[in-house]
Coordinates of C-alpha atoms in Angstrom, one line a residue:
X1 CA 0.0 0.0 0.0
X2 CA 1.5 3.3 -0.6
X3 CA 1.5 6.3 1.3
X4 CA -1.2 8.3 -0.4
X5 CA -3.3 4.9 -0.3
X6 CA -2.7 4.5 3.6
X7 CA -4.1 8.7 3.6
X8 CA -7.5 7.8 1.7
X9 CA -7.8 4.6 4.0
X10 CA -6.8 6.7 7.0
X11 CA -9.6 9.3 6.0
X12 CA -12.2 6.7 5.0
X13 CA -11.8 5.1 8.7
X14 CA -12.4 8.1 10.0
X15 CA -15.4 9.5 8.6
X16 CA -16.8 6.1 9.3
X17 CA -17.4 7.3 12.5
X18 CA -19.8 9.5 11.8
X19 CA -21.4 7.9 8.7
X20 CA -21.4 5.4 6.1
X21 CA -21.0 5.8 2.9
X22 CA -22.6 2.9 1.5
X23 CA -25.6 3.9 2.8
X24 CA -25.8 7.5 1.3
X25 CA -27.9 8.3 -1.8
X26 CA -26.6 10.9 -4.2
X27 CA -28.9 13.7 -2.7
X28 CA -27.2 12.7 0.9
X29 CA -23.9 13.0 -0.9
X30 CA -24.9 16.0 -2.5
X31 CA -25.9 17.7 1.2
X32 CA -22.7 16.5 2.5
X33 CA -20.4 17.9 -0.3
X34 CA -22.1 21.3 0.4
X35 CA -21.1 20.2 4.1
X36 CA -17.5 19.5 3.2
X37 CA -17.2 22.1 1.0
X38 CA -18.1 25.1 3.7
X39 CA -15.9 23.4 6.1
X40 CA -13.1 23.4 3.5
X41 CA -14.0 27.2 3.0
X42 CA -13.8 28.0 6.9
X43 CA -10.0 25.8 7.1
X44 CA -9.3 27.5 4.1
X45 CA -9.8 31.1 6.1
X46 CA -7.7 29.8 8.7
X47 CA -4.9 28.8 6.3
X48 CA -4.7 33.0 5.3
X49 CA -4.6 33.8 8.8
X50 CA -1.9 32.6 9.4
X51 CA 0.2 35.2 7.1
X52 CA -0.4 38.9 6.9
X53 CA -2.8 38.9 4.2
X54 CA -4.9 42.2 5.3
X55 CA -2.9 44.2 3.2
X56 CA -4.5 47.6 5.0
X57 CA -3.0 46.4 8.4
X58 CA -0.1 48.6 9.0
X59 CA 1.0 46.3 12.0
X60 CA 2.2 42.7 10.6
X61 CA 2.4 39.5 12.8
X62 CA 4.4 37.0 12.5
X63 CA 3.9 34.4 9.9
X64 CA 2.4 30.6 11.4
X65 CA 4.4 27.8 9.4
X66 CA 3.2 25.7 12.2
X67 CA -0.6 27.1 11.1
X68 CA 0.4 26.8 7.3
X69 CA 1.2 23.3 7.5
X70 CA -1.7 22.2 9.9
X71 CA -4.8 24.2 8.0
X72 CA -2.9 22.7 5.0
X73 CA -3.4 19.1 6.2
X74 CA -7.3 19.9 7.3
X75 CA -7.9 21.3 3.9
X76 CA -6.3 18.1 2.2
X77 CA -8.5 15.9 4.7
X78 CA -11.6 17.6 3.8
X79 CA -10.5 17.1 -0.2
X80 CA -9.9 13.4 0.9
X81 CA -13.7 12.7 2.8
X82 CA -15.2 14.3 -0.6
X83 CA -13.0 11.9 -2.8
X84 CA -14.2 9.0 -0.6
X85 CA -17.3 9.8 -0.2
X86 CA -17.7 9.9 -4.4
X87 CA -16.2 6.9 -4.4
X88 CA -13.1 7.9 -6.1
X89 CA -9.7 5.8 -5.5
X90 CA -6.0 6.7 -5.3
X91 CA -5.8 6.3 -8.5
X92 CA -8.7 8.0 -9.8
X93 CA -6.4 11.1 -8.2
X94 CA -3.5 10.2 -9.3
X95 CA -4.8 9.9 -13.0
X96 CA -6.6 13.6 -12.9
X97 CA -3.6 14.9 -11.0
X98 CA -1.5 14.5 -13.9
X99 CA -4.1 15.6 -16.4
X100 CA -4.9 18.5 -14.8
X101 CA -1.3 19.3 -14.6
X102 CA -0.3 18.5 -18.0
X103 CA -3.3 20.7 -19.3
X104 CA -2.2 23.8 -17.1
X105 CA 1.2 23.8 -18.5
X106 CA 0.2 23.6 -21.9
X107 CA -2.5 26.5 -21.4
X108 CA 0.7 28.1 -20.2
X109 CA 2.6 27.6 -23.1
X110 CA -0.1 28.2 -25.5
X111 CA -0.9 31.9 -23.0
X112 CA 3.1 32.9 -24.1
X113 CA 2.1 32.1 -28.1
X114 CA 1.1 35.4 -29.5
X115 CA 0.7 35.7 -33.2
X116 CA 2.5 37.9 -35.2
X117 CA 1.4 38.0 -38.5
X118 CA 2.4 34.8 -39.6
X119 CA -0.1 32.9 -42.5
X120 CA -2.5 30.7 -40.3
X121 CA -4.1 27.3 -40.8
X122 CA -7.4 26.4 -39.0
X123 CA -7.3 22.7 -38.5
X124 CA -9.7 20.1 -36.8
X125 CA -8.7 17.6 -34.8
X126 CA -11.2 14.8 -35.3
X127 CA -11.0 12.6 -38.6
X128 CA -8.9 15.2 -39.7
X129 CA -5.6 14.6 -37.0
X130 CA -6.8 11.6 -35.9
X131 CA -9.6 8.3 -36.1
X132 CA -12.1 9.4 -34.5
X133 CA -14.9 7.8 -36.3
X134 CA -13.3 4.5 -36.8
X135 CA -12.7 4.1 -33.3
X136 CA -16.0 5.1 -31.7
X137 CA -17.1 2.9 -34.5
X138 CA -15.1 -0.2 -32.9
X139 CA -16.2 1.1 -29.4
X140 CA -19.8 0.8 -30.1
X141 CA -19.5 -2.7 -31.8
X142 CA -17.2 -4.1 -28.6
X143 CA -18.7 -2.5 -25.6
X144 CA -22.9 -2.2 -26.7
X145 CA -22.9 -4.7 -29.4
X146 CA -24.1 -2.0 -32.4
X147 CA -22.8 -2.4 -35.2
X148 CA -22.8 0.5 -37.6
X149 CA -22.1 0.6 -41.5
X150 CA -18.7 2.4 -42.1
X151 CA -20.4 4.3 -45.3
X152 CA -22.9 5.9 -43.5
X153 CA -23.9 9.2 -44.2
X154 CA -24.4 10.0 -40.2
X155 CA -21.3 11.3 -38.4
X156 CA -22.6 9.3 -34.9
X157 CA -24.3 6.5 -36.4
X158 CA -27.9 7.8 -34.3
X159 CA -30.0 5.9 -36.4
X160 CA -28.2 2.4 -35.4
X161 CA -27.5 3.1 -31.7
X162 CA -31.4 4.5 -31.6
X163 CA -32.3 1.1 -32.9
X164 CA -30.2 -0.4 -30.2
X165 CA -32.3 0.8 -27.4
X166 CA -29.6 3.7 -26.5
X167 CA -29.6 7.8 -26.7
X168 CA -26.9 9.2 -28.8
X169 CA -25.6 11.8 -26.2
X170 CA -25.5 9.3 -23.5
X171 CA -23.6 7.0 -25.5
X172 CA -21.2 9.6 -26.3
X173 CA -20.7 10.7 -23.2
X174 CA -20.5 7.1 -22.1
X175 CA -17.7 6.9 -24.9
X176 CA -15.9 10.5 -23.2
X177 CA -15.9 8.5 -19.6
X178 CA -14.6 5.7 -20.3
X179 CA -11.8 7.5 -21.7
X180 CA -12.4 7.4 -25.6
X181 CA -11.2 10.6 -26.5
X182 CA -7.5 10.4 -24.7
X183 CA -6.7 6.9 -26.9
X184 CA -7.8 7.8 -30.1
X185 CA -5.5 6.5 -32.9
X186 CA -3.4 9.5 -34.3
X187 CA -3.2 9.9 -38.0
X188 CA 0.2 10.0 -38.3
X189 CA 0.7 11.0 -41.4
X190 CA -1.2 14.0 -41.6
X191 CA 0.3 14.8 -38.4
X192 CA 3.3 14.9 -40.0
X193 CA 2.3 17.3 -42.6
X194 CA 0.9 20.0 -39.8
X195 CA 4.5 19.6 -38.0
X196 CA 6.2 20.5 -41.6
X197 CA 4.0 23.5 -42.0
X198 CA 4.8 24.4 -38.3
X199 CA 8.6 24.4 -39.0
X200 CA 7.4 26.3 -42.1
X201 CA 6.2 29.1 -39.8
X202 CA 2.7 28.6 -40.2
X203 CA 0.7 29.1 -37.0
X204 CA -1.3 26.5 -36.1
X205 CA -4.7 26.8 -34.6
X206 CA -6.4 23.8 -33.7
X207 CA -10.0 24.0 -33.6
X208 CA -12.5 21.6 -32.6
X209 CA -15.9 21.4 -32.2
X210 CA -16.1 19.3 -28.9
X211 CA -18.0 19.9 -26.0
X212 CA -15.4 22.1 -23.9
X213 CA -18.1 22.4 -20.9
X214 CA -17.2 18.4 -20.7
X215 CA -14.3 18.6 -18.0
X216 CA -13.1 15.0 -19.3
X217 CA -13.9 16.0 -22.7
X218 CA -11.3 18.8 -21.9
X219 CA -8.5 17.3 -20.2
X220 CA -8.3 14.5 -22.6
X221 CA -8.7 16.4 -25.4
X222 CA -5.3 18.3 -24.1
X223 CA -4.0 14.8 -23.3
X224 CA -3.8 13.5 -26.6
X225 CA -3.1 16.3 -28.6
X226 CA 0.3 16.5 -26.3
X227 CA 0.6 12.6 -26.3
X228 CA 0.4 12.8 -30.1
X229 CA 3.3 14.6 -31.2
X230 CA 1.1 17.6 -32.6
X231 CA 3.1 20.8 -32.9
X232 CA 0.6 23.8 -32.6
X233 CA 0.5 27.1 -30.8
X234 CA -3.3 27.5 -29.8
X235 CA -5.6 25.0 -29.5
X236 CA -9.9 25.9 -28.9
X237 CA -13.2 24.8 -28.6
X238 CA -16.1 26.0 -30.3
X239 CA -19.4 24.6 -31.8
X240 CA -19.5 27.8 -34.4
X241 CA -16.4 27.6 -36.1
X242 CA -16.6 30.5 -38.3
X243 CA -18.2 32.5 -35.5
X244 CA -15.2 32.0 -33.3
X245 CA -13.1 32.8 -36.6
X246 CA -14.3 36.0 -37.4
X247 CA -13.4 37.1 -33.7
X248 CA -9.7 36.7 -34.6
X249 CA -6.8 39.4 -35.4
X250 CA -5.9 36.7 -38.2
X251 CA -9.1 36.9 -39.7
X252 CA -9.6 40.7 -39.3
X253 CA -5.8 40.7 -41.3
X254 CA -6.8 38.3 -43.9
X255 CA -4.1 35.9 -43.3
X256 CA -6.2 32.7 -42.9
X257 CA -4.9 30.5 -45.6
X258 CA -6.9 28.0 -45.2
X259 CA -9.2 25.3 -42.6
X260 CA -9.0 22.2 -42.8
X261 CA -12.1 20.6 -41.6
X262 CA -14.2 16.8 -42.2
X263 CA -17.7 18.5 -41.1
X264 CA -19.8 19.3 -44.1
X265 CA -21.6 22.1 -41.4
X266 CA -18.0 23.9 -40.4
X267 CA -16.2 23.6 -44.1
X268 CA -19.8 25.0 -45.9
X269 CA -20.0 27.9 -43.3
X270 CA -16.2 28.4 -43.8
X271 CA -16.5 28.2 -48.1
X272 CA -19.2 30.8 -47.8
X273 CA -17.5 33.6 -46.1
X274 CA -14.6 33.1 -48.7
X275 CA -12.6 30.9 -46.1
X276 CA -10.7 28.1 -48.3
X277 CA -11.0 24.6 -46.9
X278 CA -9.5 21.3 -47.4
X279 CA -11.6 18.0 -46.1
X280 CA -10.7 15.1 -46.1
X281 CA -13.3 12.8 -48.2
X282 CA -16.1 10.7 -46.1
X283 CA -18.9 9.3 -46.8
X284 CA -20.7 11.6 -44.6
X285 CA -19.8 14.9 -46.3
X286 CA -20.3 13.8 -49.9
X287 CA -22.5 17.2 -50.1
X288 CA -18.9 19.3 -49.9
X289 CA -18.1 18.0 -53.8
X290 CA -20.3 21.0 -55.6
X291 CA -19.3 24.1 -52.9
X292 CA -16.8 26.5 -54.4
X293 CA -13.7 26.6 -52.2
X294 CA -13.7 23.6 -50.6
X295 CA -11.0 20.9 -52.0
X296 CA -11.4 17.3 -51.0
X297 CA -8.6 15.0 -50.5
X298 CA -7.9 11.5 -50.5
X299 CA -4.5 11.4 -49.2
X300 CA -2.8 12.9 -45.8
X301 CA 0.6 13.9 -47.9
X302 CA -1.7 15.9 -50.6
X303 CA -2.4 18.6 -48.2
X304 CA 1.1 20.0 -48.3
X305 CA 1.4 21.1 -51.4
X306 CA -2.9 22.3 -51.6
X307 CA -1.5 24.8 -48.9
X308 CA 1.4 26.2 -50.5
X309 CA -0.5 26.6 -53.4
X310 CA -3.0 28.1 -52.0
X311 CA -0.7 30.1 -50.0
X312 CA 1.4 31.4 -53.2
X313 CA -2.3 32.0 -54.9
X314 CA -3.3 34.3 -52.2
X315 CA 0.1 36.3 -52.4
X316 CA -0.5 36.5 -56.2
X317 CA -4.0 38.4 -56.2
X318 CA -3.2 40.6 -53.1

């Protein structure tokens, strides 16, 4: 057993003593994380008085370590009756410990990014950086038994899981929990062809349309696109692509070369405000082949040279 093990055990025996949570619905849970949580508020007080933080007090006492380090251990104690009483193990904490810390460091690196006028690429991340479909696809098949025909014109396959007895969104957020997103198969060769551009001096914006109000949606999201070798400078979540878009120095400078983009919904809205788009092609955005300024490709290592001509045709008519 290992020390932080021994602390939730430690923590568990203790609140036994005054209830058990077996026995607790989720409303009695619920009352008791308010509980918890204004108890962690009042050690939390106690933790700032123990340095001058009253920054209108002319006369300073002395600072408490003793005090820092013992409100320190109450609020941890508090954290660890919460974690318990959810049901959550050592290495449930362990595992969002190190995504939570892997995603503030990268929001930290992305914070020091600052464009500076250099010619900017809008690209996805689903089916477009990775395989999405193909593995929720395999998901569904192995964990609910639906299986869905890989030419189908729906993005989620609704119609099959519907038939299965199941809601869509639940399934997907079923998918999201049990850690779909973070072990998605990268597409390494188009991956490859971003990182060239990047070297290139292209800034890289990735943009996807996943729900970012999802806090496992959002870690894992940051998860893989670290895991996967992407090199990038921002990365966002919106649902309206070209809305978030037009809200952009790169856009107001016309230096938007290009998005690149599987939806038929993001790459139509893009082609029609004279955004030019590459997309990959998929059975379920066949309606992409008549829209002016949208090029479809079959092949990962075709999109370099689409961009640099479409990069040298946009220097040509400015």
């Amino acid at each position: 057993m290992s020390i932080l093990d021994e602390m939730f055990q430690r923590q568990r025996e203790f609140s036994s003593l005054f209830f058990n949570s077996e026995n607790l619905s989720d409303q009695d849970r619920e009352e008791m994380t308010k509980s918890f949580a204004l108890a962690l508020h009042g050690e939390v007080t106690n933790l700032a008085n123990s340095v001058n933080f009253k920054d209108h007090r002319l006369v300073k006492q002395d600072v408490d370590r003793e005090r820092i380090l013992y409100k320190s251990i109450d609020t941890f104690r508090y954290i660890l009756a919460t974690l318990n009483m959810w049901g959550f193990n050592t290495e449930d904490f362990v595992n969002a410990f190190w995504n939570k810390d892997l995603y503030l460091n990268t929001r930290y690196e992305m914070e020091k990014n600052v464009w500076s006028g250099q010619p900017v690429l809008i690209v996805d991340m689903d089916d477009v950086l990775n395989c999405f479909r193909e593995d929720f696809t395999d998901w569904l098949k192995n964990e609910k038994g639906i299986y869905t025909d890989p030419n189908s014109t729906e993005y989620y396959s609704t119609k099959e899981v519907k038939e299965a007895g199941f809601l869509p969104e639940g399934v997907f957020q079923e998918f999201i929990l049990d850690g779909g997103l973070r072990n998605i198969k990268p597409d390494t060769e188009m991956i490859s062809v971003i990182n060239r551009l990047y070297d290139e001096g292209y800034w890289i914006q990735i943009l996807t349309a996943r729900p970012k109000d999802n806090i496992t949606c959002l870690h894992d999201t940051f998860h893989w696109i670290s895991r996967a070798g992407v090199k990038f400078h921002h990365l966002d979540f919106s649902p309206e692509k070209f809305r978030w878009l037009v809200q952009r120095d790169f856009y107001d400078e016309d230096q938007v070369v290009c998005a690149i983009d599987d939806s038929a919904k993001h790459a139509s809205e893009y082609a029609k405000h004279s955004v030019e788009v590459l997309s990959p092609i998929k059975s379920y955005n066949q309606e992409l082949k008549n829209i002016s300024k949208v090029t479809l490709y079959n092949k990962p290592e075709l999109v370099y040279n689409l961009i640099r001509n479409l990069k040298e045709n946009q220097i040509a008519t400015k």
